[in-house]
Short mmCIF file of C-alpha atoms and ligand atoms in Angstrom, two decimals:
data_model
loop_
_atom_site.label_atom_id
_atom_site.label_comp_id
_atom_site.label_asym_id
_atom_site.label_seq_id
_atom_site.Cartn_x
_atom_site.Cartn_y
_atom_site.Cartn_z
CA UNK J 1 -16.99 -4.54 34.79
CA UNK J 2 -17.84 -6.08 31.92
CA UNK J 3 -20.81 -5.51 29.55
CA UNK J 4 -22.65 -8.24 28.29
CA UNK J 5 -24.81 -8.16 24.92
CA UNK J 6 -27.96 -8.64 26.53
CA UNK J 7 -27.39 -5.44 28.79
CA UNK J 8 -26.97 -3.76 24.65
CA UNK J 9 -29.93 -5.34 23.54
CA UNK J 10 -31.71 -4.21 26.35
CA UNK J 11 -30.19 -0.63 25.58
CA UNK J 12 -31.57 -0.92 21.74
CA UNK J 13 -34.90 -2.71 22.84
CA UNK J 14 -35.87 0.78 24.63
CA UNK J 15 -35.24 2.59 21.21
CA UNK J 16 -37.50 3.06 18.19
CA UNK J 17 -36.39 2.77 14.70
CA UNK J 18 -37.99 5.28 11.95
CA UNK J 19 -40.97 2.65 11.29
CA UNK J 20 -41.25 2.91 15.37
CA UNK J 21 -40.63 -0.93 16.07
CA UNK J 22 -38.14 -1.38 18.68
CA UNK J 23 -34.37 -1.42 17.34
CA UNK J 24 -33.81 -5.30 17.43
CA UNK J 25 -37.29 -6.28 15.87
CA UNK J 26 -36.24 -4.00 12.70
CA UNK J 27 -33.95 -6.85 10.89
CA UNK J 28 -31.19 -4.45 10.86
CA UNK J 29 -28.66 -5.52 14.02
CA UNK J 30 -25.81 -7.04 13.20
CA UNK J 31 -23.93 -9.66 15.83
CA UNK J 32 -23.12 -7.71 18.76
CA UNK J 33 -19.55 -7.85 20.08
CA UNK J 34 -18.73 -6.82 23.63
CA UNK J 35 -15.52 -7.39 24.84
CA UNK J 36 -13.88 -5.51 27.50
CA UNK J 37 -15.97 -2.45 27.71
CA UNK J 38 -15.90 -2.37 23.86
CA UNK J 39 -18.86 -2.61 21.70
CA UNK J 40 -19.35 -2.73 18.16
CA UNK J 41 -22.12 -3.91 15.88
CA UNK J 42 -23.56 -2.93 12.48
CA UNK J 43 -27.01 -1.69 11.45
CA UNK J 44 -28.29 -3.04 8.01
CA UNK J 45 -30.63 -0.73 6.33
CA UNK J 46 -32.06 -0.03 3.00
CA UNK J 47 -29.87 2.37 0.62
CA UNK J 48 -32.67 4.28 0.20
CA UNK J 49 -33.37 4.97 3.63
CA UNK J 50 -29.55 5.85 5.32
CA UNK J 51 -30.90 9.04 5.89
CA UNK J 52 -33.63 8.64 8.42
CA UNK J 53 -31.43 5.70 10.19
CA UNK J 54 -28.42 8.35 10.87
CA UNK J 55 -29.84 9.54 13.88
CA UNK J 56 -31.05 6.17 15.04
CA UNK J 57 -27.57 5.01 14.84
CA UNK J 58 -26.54 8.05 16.70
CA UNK J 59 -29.21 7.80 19.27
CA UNK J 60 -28.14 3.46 19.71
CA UNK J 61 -24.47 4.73 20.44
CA UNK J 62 -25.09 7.34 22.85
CA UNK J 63 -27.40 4.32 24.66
CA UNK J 64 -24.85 1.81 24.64
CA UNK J 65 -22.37 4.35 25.62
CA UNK J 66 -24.57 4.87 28.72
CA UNK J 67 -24.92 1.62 30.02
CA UNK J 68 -22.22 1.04 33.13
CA UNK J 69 -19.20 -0.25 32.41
CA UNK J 70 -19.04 0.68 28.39
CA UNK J 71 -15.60 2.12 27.60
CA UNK J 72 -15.74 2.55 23.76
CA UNK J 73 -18.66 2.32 21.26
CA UNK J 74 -18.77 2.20 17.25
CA UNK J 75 -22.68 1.58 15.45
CA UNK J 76 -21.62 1.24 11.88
CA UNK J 77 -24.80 2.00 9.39
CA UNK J 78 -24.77 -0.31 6.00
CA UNK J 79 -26.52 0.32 3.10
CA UNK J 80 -27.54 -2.90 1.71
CA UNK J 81 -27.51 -3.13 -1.99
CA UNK J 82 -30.36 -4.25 -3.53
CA UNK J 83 -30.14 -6.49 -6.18
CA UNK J 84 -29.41 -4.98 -9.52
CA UNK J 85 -28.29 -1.93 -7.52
CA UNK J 86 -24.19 -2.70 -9.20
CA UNK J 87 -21.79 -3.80 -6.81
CA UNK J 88 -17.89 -4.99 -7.66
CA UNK J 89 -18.34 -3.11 -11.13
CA UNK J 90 -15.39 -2.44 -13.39
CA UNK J 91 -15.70 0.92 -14.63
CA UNK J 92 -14.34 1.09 -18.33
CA UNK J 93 -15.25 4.71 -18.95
CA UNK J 94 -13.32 5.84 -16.10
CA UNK J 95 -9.92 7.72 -16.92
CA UNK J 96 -7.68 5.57 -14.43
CA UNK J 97 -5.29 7.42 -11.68
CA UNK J 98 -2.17 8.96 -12.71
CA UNK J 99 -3.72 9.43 -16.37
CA UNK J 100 -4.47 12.58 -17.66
CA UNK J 101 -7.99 13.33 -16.92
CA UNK J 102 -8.32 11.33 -14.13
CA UNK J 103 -10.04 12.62 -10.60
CA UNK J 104 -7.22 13.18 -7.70
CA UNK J 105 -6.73 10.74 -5.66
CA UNK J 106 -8.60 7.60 -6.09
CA UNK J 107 -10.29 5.91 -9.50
CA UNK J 108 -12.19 2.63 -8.19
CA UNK J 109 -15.71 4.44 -8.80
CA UNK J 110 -18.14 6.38 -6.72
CA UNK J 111 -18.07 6.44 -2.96
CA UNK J 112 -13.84 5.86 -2.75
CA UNK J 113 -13.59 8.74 -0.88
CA UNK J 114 -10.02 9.71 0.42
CA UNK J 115 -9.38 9.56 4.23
CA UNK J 116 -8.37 13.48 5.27
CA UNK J 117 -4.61 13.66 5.82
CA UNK J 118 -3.78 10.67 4.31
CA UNK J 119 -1.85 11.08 1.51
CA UNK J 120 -1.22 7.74 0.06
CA UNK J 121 -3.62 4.21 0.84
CA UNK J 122 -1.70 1.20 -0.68
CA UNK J 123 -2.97 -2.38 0.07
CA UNK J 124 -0.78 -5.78 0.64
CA UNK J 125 -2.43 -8.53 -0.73
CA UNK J 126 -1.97 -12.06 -1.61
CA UNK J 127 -4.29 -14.66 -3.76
CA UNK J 128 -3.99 -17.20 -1.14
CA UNK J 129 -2.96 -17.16 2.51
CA UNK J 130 0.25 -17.92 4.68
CA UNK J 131 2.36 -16.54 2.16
CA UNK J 132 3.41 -13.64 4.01
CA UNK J 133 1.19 -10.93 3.40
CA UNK J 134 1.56 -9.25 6.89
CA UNK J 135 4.85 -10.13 7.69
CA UNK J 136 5.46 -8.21 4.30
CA UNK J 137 2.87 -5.27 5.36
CA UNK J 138 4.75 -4.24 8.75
CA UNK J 139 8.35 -4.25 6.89
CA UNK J 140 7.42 -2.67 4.05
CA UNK J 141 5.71 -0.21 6.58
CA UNK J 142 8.81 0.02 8.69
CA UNK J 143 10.76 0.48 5.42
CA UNK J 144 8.77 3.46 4.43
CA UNK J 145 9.29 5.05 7.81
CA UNK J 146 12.84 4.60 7.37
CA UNK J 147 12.77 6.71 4.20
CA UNK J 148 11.39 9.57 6.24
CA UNK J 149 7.75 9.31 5.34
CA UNK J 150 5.01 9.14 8.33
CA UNK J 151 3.14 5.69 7.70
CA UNK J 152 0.33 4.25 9.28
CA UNK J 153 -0.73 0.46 8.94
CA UNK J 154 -4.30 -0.57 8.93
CA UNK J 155 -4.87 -4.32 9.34
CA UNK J 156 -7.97 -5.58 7.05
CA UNK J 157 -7.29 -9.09 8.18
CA UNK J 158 -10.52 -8.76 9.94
CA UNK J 159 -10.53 -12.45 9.95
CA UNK J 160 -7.45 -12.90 11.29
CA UNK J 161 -6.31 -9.98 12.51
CA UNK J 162 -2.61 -10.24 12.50
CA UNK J 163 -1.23 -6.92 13.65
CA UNK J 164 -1.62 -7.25 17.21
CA UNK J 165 1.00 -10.41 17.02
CA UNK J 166 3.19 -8.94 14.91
CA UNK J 167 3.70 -5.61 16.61
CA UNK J 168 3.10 -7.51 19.90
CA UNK J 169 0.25 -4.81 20.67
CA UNK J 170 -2.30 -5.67 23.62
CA UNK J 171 -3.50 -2.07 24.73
CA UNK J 172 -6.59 -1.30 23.62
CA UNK J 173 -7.12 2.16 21.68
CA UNK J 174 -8.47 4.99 23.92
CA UNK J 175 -11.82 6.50 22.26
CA UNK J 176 -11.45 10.58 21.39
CA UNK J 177 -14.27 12.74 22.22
CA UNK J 178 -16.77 9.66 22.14
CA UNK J 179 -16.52 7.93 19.06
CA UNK J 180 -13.97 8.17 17.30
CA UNK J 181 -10.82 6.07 18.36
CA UNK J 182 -7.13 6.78 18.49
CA UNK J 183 -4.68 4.30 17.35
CA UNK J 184 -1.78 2.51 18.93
CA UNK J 185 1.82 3.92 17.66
CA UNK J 186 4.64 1.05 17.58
CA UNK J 187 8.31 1.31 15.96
CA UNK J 188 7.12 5.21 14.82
CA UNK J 189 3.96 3.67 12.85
CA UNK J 190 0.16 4.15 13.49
CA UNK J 191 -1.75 1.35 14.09
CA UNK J 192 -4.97 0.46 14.16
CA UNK J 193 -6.61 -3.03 13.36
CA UNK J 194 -10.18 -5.48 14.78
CA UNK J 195 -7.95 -7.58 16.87
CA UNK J 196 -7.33 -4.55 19.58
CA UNK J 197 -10.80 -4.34 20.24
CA UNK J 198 -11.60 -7.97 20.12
CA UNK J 199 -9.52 -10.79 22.10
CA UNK J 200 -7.71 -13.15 20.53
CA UNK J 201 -9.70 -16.37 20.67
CA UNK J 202 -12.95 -14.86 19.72
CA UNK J 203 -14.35 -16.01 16.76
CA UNK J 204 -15.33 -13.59 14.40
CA UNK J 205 -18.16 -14.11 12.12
CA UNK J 206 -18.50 -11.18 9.79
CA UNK J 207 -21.62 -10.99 7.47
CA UNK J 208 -20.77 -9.27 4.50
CA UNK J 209 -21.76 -5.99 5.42
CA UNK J 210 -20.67 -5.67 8.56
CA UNK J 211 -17.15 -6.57 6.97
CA UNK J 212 -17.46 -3.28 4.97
CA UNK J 213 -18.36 -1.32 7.79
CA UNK J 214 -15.41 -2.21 10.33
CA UNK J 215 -13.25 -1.69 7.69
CA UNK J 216 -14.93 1.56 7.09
CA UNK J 217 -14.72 2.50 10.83
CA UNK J 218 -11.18 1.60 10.96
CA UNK J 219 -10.42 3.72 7.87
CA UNK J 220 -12.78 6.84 8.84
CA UNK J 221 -13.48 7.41 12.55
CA UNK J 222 -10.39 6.61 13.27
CA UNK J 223 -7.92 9.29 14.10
CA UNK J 224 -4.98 8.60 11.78
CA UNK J 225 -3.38 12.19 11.54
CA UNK J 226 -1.18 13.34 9.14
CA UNK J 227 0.26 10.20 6.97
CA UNK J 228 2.43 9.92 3.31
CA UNK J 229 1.55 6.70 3.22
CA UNK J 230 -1.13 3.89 5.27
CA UNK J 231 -0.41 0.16 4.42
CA UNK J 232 -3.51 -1.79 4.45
CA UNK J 233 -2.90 -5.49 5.57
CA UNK J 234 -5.73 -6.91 3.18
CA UNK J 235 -7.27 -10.32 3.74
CA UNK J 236 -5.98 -12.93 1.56
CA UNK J 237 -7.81 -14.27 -1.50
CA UNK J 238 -9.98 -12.59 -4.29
CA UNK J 239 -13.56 -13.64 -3.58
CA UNK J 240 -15.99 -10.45 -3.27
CA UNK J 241 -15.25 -9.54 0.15
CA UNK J 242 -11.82 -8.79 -1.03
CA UNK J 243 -12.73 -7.19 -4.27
CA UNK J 244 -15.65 -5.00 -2.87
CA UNK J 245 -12.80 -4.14 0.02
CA UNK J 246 -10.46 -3.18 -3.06
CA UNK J 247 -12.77 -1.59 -4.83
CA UNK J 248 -14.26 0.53 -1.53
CA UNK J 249 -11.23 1.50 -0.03
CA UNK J 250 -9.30 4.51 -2.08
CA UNK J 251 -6.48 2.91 -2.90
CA UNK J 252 -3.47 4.67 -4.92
CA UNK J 253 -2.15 0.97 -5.29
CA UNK J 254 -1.54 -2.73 -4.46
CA UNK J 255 1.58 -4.77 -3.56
CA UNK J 256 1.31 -8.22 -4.15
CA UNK J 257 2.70 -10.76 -2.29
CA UNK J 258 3.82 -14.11 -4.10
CA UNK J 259 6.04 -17.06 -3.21
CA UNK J 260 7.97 -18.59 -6.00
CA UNK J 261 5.96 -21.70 -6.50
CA UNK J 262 3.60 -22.07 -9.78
CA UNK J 263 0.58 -22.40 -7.69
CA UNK J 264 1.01 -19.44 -5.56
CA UNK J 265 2.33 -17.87 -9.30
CA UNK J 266 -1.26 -18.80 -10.52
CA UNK J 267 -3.38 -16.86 -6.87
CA UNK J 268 -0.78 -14.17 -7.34
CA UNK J 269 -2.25 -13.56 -10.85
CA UNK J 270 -5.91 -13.41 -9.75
CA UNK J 271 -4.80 -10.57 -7.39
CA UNK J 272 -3.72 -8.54 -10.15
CA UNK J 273 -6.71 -9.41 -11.68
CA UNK J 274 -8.67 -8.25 -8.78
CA UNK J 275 -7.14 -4.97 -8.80
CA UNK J 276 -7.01 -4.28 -12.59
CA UNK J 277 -11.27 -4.92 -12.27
CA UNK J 278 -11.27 -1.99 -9.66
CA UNK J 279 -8.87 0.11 -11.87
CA UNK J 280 -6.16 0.10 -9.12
CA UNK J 281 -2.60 0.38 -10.04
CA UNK J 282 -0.15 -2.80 -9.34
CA UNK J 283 2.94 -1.36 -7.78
CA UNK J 284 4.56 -4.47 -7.82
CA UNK J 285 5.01 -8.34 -6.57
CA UNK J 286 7.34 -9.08 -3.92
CA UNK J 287 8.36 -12.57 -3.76
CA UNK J 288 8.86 -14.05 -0.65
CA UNK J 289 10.27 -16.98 0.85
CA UNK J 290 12.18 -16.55 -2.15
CA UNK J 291 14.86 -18.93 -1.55
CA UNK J 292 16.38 -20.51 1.85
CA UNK J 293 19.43 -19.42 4.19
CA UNK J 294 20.30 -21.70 6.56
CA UNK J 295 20.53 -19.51 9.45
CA UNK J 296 23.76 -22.57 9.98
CA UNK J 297 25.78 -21.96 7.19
CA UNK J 298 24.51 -19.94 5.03
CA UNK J 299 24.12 -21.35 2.24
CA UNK J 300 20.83 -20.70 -0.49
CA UNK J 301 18.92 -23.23 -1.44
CA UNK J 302 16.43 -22.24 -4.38
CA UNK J 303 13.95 -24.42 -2.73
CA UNK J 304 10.61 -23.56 -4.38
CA UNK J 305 12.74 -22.68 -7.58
CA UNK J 306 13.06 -19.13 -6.97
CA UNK J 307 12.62 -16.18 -9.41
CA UNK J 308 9.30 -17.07 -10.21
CA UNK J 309 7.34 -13.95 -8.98
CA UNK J 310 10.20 -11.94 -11.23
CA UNK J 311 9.21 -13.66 -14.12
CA UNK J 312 5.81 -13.30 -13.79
CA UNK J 313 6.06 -9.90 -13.14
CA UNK J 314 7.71 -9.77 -16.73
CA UNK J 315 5.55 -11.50 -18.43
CA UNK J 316 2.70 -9.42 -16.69
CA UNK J 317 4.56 -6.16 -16.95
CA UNK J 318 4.32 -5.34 -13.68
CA UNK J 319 7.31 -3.62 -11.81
CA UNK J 320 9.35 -6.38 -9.67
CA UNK J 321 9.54 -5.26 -6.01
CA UNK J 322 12.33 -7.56 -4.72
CA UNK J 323 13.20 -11.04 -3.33
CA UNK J 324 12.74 -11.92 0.53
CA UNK J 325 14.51 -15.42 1.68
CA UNK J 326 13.07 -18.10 3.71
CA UNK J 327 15.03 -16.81 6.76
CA UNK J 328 14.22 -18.54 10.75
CA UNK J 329 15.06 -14.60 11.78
CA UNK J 330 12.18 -12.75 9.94
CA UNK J 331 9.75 -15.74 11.58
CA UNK J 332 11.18 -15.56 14.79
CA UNK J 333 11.31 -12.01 14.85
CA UNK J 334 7.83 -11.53 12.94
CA UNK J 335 5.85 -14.17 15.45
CA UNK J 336 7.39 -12.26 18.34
CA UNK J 337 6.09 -8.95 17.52
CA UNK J 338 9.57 -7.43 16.60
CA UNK J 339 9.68 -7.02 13.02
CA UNK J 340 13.62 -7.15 11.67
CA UNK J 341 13.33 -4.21 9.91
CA UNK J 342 12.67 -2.11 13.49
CA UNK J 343 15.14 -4.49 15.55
CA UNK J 344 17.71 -5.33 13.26
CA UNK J 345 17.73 -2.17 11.20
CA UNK J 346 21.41 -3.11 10.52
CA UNK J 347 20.88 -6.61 8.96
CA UNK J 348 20.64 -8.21 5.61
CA UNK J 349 16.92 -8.29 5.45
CA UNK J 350 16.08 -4.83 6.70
CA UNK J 351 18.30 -3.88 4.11
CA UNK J 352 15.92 -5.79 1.51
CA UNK J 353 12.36 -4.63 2.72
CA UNK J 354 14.08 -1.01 2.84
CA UNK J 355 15.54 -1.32 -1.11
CA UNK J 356 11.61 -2.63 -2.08
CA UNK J 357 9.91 0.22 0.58
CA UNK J 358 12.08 2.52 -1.54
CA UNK J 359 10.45 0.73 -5.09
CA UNK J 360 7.46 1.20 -3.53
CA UNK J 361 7.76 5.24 -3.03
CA UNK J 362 8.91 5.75 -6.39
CA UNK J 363 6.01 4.06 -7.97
CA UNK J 364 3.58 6.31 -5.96
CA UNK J 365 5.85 8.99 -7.12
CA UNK J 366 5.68 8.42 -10.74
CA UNK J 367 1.85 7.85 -10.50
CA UNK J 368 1.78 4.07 -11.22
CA UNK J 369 -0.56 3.07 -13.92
CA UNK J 370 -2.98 0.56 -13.38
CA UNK J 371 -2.19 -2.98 -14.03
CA UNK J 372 -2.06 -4.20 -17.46
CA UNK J 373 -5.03 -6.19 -19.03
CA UNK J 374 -4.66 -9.82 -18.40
CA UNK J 375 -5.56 -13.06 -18.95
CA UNK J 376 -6.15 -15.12 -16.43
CA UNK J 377 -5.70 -19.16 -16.63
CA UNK J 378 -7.58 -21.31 -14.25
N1 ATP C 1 10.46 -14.44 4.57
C1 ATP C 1 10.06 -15.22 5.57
N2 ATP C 1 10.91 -16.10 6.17
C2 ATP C 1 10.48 -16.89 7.18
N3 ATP C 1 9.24 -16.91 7.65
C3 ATP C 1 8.36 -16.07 7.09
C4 ATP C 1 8.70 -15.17 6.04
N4 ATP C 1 7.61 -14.44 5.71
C5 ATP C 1 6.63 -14.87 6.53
N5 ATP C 1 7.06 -15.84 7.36
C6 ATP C 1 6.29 -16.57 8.37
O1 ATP C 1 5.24 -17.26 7.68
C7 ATP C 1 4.05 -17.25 8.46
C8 ATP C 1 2.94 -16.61 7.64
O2 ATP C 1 3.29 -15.25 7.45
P1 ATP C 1 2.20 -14.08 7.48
O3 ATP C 1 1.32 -14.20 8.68
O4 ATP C 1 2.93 -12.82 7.28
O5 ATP C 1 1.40 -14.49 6.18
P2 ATP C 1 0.01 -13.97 5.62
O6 ATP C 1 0.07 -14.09 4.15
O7 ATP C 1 -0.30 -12.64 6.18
O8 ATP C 1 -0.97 -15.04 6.21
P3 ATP C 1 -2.58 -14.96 6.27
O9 ATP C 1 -3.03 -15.31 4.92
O10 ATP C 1 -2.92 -15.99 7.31
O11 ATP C 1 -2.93 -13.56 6.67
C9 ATP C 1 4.39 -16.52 9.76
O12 ATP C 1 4.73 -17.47 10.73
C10 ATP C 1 5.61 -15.69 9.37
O13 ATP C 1 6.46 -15.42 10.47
MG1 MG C 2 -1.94 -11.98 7.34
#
């Protein structure tokens, strides 16, 4: 049966908030998504006052999760910043990770709290989009898990949730003892991302807040178990909504995903910027769609004039992950939800996303420093 929004707001209108209005005339309700017995929204509330809103969120999800038909329920609270209140901040005086002197774990600044049992958080991000971010994220993922580790892949796309494609995932997650929800496991990895509790063709406005808090659902009432290492599938670009996400979640480091032309070079270098402002190491670029192999012949063709993530990575002094061609397999494969390095574990490019997986673990190993100061050019 499904549940409409109007049955939730009904659900909320019959609840008080700590002024006593009725939940929806407080300002603080987010959109409400309902889809397939599903329902998520946000509540938007003064910093100051989180505390007395607790157990009005509490009391709005055990409502919802009365109403017939209502499988799965997640009320996210926000604190709104108020202006002046600091926000994306970098934090000079901060002694960055893998320094001595620096806290365990994670250096973006207050509030990056780590998730329990996960070892490692590392993000795959681009400066622009369609350059292969997530195709990128589930191999590199894939590659960990062939090194022995136990990895976990969180999709951040919540925009455009990609992870459900590429892992050709259409169960939804079960809910564990209420509210928190367990995620999907595929090819040995533990998934979890917006686009398995929302279908496909919805369109998802997100205001800013509320993109915090999914994320922040996704990351903390979800059950991830034991992990080395989660990837995070970040949303491309470097606007705020990506920096406050960089800054917010406690990342041990960032992969960056480049292809070879200048242009891409130029987004690439923003994202490194990005991550130097939150203090979080740069394991490394990967460039991909490096150069072309006719899935004919065989033959390379340096098509966007390869090598120029390597270089950049020089000239930035940031480790160089590796070089992934321009290959019809990895699209086929990636579009169709089988990832190469899980079905072709044998193949040339498994081989690749294993050697930069393996790059990958010995930067976390070594405590990777965060990115060098740069200048950025237009
Ligand atoms: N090395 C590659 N060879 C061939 N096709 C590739 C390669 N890498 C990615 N693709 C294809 O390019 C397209 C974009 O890739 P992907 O979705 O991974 O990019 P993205 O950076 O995550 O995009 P978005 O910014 O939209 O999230 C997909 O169709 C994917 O299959
Ligand atoms: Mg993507």
């Amino acid at each position: 049966m499904a549940v409409s929004k109007d049955q939730v707001l009904a659900a909320l209108a019959a609840l008080p908030g700590p002024d006593g209005r009725a939940l929806p005339q407080t300002g603080t309700l987010s959109e409400i998504v309902a889809n397939d017995g599903k329902v998520f929204f946000s509540l938007t509330v003064d910093a100051a006052a989180v505390r007395d809103w607790e157990p009005v969120r509490k009391r709005a999800e055990d409502a919802v999760r009365a109403i017939a038909g209502v499988q799965s329920v997640m009320v996210a609270l926000t604190a709104e910043r108020r202006p002046g209140a600091g926000g994306a901040r970098p934090q000079p005086a901060a002694p960055a990770r893998g320094q001595p002197g620096a806290a365990p774990g994670h250096g973006q600044g207050q509030g990056t709290v780590g998730v329990p049992g996960v070892e490692a958080i590392i993000a795959v991000a681009s400066g622009k989009g369609g350059v292969g971010k997530s195709t990128t994220a589930v191999n590199l993922a894939l590659g960990l898990r062939d090194l022995g580790l136990k990895v976990g892949i969180l999709d951040a796309d919540i925009y455009g949730p990609s992870l459900p494609k590429l892992l050709a995932i259409r169960e939804k997650p079960q809910t564990v003892g209420g509210t928190r929800l367990k995620p999907i496991t595929r090819y040995g990895l533990t998934v979890m991302s917006i686009g398995f509790l929302i279908e496909e063709e919805t369109p998802m406005i997100w205001r800013g807040p509320m993109v915090m808090s999914a994320i922040t659902q996704m990351l903390r009432e979800v059950e991830w178990g034991t992990l080395d290492v989660m990837v995070v599938d970040m949303p491309p670009g470097t606007g705020d909504a990506q920096l406050t996400m960089a800054q917010q979640v406690p990342l041990k480091g960032a992969v960056i995903v480049s292809t070879p032309q200048d242009l891409a070079l130029i987004d690439a270098r923003r994202g490194i910027a990005m991550f130097k402002r939150v203090n979080v190491p740069v394991l490394g670029i990967v460039e991909n769609m490096s150069y072309f192999l006719c899935p004919e012949c065989g033959t390379r063709s340096d098509i966007f004039g390869h090598g120029g993530a390597r270089h950049e990575a020089e000239r930035l002094n940031v480790p160089f992950l590796g070089e992934v061609p321009l290959h019809m397999t990895i699209r086929e494969k990636s579009d169709s939800g089988l990832p190469v390095v899980a079905t072709e574990p044998d193949g040339p490019h498994a081989k690749i996303y294993r050697d930069i997986a393996a790059k990958v673990r010995d930067q976390l190993a070594a405590g990777a420093k965060p990115a060098p100061k740069i200048v950025i050019e237009a």
